[in-house]
């Protein structure tokens, strides 16, 4: 799966970045050699935001650190149940491994206030360990089917919680892509909302090279 990540500002202009999901050091090496801008560490066997073991995260961070070209590293924490303490502890552990961003899914949260409360605990725990680490909150394009927080609410929730950015992905890997669930205009509004709030914005969901022009 290829994931497009865009930042609010890259130098003086907005430039999309290529985020490559990797599950181990071997895949990370291939992604680095291919020129990926962000290494996204996750274990797809445990879901779309499945977490990898700490040893894997540290090994990929070490690979990144050995390269002269600046590359960011993100690590998935999994989908968040409404358990702030549990996710805060996971965030602290991942931040200690040296990643730049921590991704947490909001599958188990439906109300905006609950999502803000959960995210604030994660943001606080990560920053206590690594002040420069940012938390990226993830919502799902197929939210209506799974009963979770709608993507359109994500930028406001992330901003209230002090998160660094937003990710919209698909939970169900059933052959449908991001664009089968959300119209382009919906995505334009979401990206614009993120940029207006100074948030990173990442788009994912079974994307391929055919989606790059979009």
PDB file of C-alpha atoms in Angstrom, residues 63 104 106 143 187:
ATOM      1  CA  UNK A  63      18.626   2.552   9.685  1.00  0.00           C
ATOM      2  CA  UNK A 104      -3.276   6.093  16.770  1.00  0.00           C
ATOM      3  CA  UNK A 106      -9.914   6.237  16.661  1.00  0.00           C
ATOM      4  CA  UNK A 143     -16.586   5.240   9.416  1.00  0.00           C
ATOM      5  CA  UNK A 187     -11.045  15.194   0.864  1.00  0.00           C
TER       6      UNK A 187
END
